[in-house]
XYZ file of N, CA and C in Angstrom:
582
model
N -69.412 -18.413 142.651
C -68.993 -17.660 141.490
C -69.545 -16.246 141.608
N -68.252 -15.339 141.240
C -69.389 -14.025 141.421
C -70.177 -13.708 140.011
N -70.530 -12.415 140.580
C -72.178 -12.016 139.467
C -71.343 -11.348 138.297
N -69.838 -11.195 138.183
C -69.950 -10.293 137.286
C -69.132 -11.790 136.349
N -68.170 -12.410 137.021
C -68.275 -13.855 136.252
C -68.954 -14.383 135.212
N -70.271 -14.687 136.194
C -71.802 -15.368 135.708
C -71.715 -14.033 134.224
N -71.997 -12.859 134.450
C -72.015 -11.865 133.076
C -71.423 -11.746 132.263
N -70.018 -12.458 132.654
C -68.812 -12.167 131.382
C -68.776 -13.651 130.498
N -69.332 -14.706 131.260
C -69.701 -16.257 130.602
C -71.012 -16.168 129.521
N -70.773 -15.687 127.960
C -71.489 -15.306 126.699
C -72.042 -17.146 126.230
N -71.033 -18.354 126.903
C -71.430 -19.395 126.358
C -72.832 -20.087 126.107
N -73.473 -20.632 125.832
C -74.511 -21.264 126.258
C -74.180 -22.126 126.607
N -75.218 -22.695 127.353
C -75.679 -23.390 128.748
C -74.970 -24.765 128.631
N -75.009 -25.390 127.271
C -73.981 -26.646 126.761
C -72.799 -26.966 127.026
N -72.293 -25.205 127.198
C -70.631 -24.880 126.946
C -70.089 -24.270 128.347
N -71.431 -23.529 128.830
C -70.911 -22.429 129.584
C -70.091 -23.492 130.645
N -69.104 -22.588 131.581
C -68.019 -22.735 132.731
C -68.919 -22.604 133.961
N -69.978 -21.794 133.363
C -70.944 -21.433 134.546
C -72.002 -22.022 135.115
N -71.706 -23.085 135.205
C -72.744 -24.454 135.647
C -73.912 -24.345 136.721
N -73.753 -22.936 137.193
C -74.451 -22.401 138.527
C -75.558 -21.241 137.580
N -75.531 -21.308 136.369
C -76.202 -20.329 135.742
C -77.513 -19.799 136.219
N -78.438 -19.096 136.139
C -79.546 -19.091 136.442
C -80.362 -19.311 135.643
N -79.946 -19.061 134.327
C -80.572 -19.472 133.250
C -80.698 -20.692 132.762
N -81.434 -21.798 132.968
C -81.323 -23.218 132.413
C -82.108 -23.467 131.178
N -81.817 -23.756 130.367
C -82.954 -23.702 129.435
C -83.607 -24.687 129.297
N -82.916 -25.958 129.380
C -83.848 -27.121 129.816
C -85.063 -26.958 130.551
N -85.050 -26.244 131.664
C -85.771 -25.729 132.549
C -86.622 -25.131 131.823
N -86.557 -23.978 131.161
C -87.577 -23.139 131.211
C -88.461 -23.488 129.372
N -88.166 -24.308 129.260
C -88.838 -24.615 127.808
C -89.907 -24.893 128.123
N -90.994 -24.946 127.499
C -92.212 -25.281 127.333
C -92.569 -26.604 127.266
N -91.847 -26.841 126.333
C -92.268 -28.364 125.888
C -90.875 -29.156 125.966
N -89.826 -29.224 126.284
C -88.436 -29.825 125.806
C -88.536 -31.426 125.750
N -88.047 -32.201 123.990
C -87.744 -32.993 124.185
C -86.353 -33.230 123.544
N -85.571 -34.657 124.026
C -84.283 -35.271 123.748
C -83.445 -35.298 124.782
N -82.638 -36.380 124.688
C -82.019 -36.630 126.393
C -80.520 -35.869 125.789
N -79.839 -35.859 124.785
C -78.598 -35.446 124.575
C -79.198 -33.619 124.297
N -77.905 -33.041 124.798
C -78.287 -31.236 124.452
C -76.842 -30.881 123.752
N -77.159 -29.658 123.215
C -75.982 -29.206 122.675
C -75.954 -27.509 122.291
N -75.181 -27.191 122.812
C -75.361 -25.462 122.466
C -74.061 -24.749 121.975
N -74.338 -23.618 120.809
C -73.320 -22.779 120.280
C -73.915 -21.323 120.604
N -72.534 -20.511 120.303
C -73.389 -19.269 120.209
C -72.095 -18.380 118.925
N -72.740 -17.519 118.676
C -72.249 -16.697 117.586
C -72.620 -14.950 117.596
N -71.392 -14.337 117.412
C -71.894 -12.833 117.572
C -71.927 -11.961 115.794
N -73.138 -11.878 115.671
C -73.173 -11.191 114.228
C -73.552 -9.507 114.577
N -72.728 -9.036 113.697
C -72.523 -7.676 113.643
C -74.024 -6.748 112.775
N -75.162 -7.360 113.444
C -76.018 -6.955 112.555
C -77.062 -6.393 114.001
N -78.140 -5.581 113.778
C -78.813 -5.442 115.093
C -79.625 -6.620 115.392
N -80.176 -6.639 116.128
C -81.340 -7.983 116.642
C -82.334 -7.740 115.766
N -83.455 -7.193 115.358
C -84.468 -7.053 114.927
C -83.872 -7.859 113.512
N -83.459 -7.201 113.013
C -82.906 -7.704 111.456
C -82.906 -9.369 111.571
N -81.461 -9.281 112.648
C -81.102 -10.965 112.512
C -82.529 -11.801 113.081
N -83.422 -11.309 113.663
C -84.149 -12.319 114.559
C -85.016 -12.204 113.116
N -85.754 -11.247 112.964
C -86.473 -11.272 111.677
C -86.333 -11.969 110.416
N -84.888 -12.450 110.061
C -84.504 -13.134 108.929
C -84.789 -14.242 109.469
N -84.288 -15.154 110.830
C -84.219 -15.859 111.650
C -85.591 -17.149 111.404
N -86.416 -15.809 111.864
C -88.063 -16.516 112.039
C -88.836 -16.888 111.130
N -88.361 -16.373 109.487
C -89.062 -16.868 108.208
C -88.069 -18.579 108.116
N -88.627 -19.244 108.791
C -88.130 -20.487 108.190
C -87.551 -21.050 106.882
N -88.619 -20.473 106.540
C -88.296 -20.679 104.948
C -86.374 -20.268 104.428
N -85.911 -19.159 104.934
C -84.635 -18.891 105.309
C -83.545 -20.160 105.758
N -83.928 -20.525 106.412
C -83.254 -22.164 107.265
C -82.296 -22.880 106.064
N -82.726 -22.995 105.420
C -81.975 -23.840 104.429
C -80.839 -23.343 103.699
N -80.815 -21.957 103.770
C -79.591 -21.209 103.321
C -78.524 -20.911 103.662
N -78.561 -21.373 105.052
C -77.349 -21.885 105.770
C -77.011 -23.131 106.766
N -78.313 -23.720 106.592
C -77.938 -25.128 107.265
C -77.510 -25.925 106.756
N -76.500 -26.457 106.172
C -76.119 -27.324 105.309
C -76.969 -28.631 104.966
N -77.167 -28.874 106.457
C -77.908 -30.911 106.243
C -79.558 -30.581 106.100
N -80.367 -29.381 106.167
C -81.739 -29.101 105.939
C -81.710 -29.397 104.484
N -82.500 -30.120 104.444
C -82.944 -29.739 102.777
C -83.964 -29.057 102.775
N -85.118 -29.055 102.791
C -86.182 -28.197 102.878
C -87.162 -27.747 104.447
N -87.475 -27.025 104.603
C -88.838 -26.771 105.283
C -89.830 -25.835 104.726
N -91.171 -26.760 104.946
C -92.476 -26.291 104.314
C -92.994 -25.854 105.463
N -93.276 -24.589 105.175
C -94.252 -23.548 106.813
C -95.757 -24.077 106.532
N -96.098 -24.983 107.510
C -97.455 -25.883 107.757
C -98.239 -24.276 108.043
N -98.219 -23.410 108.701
C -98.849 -22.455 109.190
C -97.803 -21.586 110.235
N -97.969 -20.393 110.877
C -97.436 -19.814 111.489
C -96.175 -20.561 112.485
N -96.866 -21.223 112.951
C -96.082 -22.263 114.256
C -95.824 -23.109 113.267
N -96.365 -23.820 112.715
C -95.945 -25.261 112.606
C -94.973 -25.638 111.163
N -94.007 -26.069 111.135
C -93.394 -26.552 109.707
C -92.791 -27.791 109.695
N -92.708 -28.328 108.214
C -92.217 -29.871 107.880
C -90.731 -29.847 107.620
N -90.069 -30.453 108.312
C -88.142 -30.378 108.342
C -88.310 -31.716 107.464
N -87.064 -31.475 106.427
C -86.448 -32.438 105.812
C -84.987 -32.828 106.043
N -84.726 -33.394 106.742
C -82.661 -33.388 106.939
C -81.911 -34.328 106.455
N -80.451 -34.181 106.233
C -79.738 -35.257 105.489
C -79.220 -35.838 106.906
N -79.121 -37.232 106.301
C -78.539 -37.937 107.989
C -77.708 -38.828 107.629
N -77.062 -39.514 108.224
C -75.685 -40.252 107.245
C -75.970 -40.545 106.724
N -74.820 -41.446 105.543
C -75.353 -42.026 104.545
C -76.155 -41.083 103.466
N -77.124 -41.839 103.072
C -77.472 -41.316 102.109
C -79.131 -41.070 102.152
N -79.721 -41.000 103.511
C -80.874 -40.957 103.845
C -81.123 -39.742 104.370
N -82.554 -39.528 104.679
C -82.740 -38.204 105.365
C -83.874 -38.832 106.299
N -84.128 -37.611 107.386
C -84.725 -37.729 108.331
C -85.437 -36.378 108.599
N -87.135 -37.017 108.932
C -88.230 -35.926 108.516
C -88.949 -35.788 110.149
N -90.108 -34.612 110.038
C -90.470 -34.788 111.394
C -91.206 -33.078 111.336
N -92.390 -32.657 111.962
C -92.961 -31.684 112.288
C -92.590 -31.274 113.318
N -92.093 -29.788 112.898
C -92.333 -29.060 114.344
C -93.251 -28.055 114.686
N -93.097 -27.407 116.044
C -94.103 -26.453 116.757
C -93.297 -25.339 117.065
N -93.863 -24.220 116.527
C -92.837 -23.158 117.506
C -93.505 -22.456 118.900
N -93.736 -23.682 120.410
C -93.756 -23.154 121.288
C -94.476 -22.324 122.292
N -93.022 -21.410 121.835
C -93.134 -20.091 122.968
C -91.724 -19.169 121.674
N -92.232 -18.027 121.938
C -91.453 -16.561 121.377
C -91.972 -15.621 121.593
N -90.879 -14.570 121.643
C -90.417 -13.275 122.096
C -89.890 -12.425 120.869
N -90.367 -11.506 120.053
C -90.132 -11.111 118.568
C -88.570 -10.432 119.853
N -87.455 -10.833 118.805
C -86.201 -10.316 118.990
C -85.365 -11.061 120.181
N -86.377 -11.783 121.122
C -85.302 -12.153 122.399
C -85.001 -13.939 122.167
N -86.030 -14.424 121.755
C -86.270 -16.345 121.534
C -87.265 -16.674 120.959
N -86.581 -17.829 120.323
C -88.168 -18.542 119.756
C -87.491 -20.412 120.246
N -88.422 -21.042 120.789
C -88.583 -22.160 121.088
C -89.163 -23.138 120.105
N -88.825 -24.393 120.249
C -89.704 -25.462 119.243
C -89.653 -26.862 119.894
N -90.552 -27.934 119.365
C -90.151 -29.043 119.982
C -90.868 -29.886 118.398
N -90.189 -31.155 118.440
C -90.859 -31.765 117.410
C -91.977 -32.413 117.524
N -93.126 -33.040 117.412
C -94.479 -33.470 116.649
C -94.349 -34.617 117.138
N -95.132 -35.453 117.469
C -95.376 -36.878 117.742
C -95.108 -37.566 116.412
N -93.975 -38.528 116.747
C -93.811 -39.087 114.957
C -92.388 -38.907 114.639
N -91.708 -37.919 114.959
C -90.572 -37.669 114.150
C -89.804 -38.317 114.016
N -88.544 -38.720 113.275
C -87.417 -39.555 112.925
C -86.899 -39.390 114.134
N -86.314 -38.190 114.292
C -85.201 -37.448 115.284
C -85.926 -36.753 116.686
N -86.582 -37.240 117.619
C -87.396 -36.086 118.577
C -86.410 -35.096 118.729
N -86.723 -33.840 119.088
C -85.798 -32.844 119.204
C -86.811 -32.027 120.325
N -86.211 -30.820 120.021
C -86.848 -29.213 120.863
C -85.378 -28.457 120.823
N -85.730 -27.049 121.210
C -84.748 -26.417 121.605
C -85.002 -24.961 121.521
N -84.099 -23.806 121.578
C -84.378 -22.206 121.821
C -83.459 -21.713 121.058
N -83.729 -20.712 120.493
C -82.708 -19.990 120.123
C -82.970 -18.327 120.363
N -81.835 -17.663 120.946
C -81.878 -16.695 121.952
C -80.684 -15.671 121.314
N -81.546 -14.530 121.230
C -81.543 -13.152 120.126
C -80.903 -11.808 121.351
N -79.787 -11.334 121.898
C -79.561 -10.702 122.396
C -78.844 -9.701 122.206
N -79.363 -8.311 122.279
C -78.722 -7.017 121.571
C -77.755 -6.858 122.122
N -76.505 -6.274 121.616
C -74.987 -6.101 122.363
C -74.573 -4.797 121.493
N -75.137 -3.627 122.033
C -75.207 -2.303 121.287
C -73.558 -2.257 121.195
N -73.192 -1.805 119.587
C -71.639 -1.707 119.727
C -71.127 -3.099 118.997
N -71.951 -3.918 119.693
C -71.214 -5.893 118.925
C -71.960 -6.072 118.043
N -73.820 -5.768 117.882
C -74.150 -6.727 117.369
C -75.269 -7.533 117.980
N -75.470 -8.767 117.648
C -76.365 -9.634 118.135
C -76.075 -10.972 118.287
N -75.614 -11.225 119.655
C -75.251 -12.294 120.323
C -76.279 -13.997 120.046
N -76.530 -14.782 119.127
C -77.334 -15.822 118.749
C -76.564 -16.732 119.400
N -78.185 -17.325 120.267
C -77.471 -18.909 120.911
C -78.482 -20.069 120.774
N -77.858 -20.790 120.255
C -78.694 -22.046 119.666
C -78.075 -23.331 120.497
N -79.870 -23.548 121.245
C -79.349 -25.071 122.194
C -80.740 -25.888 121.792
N -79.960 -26.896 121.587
C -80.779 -28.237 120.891
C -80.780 -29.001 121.883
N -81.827 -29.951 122.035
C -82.194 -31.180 122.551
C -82.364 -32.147 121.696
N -81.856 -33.070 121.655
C -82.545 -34.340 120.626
C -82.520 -35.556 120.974
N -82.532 -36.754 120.153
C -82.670 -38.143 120.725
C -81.958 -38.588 119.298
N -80.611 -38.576 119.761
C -80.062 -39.565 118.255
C -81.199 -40.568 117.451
N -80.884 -40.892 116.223
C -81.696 -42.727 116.066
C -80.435 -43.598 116.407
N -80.872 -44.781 116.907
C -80.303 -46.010 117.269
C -79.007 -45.709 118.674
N -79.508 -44.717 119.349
C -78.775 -44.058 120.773
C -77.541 -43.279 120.211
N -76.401 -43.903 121.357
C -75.107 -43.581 120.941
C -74.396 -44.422 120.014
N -74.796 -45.596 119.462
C -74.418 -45.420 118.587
C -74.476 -44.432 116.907
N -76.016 -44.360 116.969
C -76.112 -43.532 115.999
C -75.783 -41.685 116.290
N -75.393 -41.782 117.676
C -74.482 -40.481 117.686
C -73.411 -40.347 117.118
N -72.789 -41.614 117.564
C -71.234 -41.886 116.693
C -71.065 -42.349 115.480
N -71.991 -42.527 114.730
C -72.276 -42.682 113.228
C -71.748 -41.312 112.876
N -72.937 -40.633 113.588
C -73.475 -39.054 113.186
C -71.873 -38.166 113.070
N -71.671 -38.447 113.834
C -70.158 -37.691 114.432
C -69.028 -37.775 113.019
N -68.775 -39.090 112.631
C -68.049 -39.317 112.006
C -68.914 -39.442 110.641
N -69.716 -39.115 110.029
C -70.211 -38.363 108.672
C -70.442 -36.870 108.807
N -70.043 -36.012 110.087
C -69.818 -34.797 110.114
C -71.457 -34.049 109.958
N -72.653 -34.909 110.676
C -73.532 -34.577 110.842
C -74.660 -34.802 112.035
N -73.434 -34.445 113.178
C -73.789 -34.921 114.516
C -74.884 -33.235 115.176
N -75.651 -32.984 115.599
C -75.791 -31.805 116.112
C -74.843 -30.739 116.528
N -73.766 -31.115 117.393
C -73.033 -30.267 117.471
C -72.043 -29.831 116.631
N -71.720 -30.915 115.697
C -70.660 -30.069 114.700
C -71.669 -29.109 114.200
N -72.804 -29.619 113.416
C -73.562 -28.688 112.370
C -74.153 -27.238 113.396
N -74.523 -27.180 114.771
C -74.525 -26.321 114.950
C -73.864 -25.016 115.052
N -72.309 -25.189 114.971
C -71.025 -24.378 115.207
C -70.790 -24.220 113.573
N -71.183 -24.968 112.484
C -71.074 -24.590 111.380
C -72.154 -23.873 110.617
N -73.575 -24.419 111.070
C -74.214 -23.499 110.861
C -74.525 -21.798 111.394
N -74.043 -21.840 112.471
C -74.292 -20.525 113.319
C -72.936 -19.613 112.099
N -71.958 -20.261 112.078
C -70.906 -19.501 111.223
C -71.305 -19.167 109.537
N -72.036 -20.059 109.216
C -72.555 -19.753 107.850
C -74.059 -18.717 108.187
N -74.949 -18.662 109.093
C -75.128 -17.931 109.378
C -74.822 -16.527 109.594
N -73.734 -16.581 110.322
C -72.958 -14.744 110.704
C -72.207 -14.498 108.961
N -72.035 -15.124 108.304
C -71.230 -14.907 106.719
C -72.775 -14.176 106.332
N -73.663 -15.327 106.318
C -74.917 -14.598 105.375
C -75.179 -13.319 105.790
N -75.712 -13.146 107.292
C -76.200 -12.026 107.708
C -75.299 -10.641 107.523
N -73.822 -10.743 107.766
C -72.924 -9.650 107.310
C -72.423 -9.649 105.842
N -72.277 -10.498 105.410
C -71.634 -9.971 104.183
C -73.043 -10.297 102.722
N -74.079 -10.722 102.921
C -74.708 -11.688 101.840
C -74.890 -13.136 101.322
N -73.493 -13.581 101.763
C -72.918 -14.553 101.159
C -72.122 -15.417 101.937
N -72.071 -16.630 101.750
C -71.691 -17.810 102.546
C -70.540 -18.369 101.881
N -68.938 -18.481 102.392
C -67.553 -18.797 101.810
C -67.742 -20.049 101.377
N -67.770 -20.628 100.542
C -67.740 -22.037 100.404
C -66.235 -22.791 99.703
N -65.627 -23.884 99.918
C -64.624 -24.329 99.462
C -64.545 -24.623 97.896
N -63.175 -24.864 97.842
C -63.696 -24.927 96.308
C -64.096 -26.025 95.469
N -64.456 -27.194 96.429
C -65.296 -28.460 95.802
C -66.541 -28.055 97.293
N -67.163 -28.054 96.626
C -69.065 -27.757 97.565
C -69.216 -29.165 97.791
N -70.268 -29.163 98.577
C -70.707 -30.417 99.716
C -71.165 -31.546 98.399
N -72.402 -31.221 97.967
C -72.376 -31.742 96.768
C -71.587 -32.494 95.934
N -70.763 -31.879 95.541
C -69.510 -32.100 94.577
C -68.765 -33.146 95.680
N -68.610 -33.165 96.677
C -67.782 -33.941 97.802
C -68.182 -35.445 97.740
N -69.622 -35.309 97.650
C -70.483 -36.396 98.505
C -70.531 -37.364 96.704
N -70.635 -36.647 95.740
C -70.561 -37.190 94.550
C -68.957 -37.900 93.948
N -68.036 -37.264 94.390
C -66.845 -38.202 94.169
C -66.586 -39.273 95.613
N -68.003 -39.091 96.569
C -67.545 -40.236 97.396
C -66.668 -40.258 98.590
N -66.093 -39.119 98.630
C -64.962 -38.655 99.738
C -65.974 -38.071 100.962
C-alpha cells in the first residue's frame, strides 16, 4: 500500500482498509484489556484544545453518552462508570486513565472487578481548516461472551452501535450546544416498552 493511501485512510484501526497501519493501538496501550475491539471516528468543527479539554472533564461523559448514567471522578485518573446494559440493569466498574497527551490521547483500562473489563484510547487530531478529527477504539469483554454481544446488539447497546452514536451526539454538542433528540426521548421509549 502506498504512504499517501496509508494518509488518506482517517478510519480507525477497527474500520480502517489499512490493515498494514503502523499505528496499532492494541499495541501501543499501556494496559489494554478485552478480546472484542471496536472503533469510530468523527470530525468536529471545533479546534483540538477545546474538544480535548471538554473531553477530559469526565464529568462531561454523560451528556452525550446515552447508556452512561453517571461517572464519579475518584481523583485525577481514576473514576466510577455507571452504564445501562440490556434490559433493565446496569453495569459498574472503575477506571484508570493510563497514559495521556493534553490534546493528542488519553487511554484507560478498567479496575480489577468490573462488570464489563474494557480499556481503550481516544485520539484528538488537529485538521487546521476541518477541525478535530476524534477516534474512539474500545476493547472490552462482553458479559456472558457472544452471546451477551448479541443480546447487546439487539437492545441497541452493543459498543459499537453506541460508539457511532455517541461520537455523533458528541460533534452536535461540541458545534452547536445541543444534542437533536427525537420526538419521544430514550426515556419516554423505554417507558411505553417499545
Amino acid at each position: 500500500m502506498t504512504d499517501t493511501h496509508a494518509k488518506a485512510d482517517d478510519a480507525p484501526l477497527a474500520a480502517s482498509k489499512n490493515r498494514d497501519a503502523p499505528h496499532d493501538v492494541t499495541l501501543d496501550m499501556v494496559e489494554g484489556k478485552g478480546g472484542s475491539i471496536t472503533g469510530r471516528s468523527v470530525t468536529i468543527n471545533k479546534p483540538v484544545a477545546e474538544v480535548f479539554s471538554y473531553f477530559r472533564d469526565f464529568s462531561n461523559l454523560p451528556h452525550f453518552m446515552e447508556n452512561v448514567q453517571s461517572i464519579e471522578l475518584l481523583d485525577d485518573k481514576r473514576s466510577h462508570w455507571v452504564v445501562k446494559a440490556p434490559g433493565k440493569t446496569t453495569v459498574e466498574w472503575d477506571a484508570r486513565v493510563t497514559a495521556e497527551q493534553p490534546n493528542r490521547f488519553i487511554e484507560w483500562t478498567s479496575e480489577e472487578g468490573a462488570d464489563v473489563p474494557n480499556s481503550g484510547r481516544v485520539e484528538f487530531e488537529d485538521k487546521p481548516g476541518r477541525g478535530t478529527i476524534v477516534t474512539a477504539t474500545i476493547l472490552y469483554d462482553p458479559p456472558l461472551g457472544i452471546v451477551g454481544k448479541i443480546v447487546a446488539k439487539m437492545f441497541q447497546r452493543e459498543p459499537a452501535i453506541q460508539a457511532r452514536r455517541d461520537l455523533r451526539r458528541f460533534k452536535q454538542l461540541m458545534e452547536t450546544g445541543e444534542i437533536a433528540t427525537p420526538a419521544v426521548n430514550h426515556e419516554q421509549f423505554e417507558e411505553m416498552g417499545l
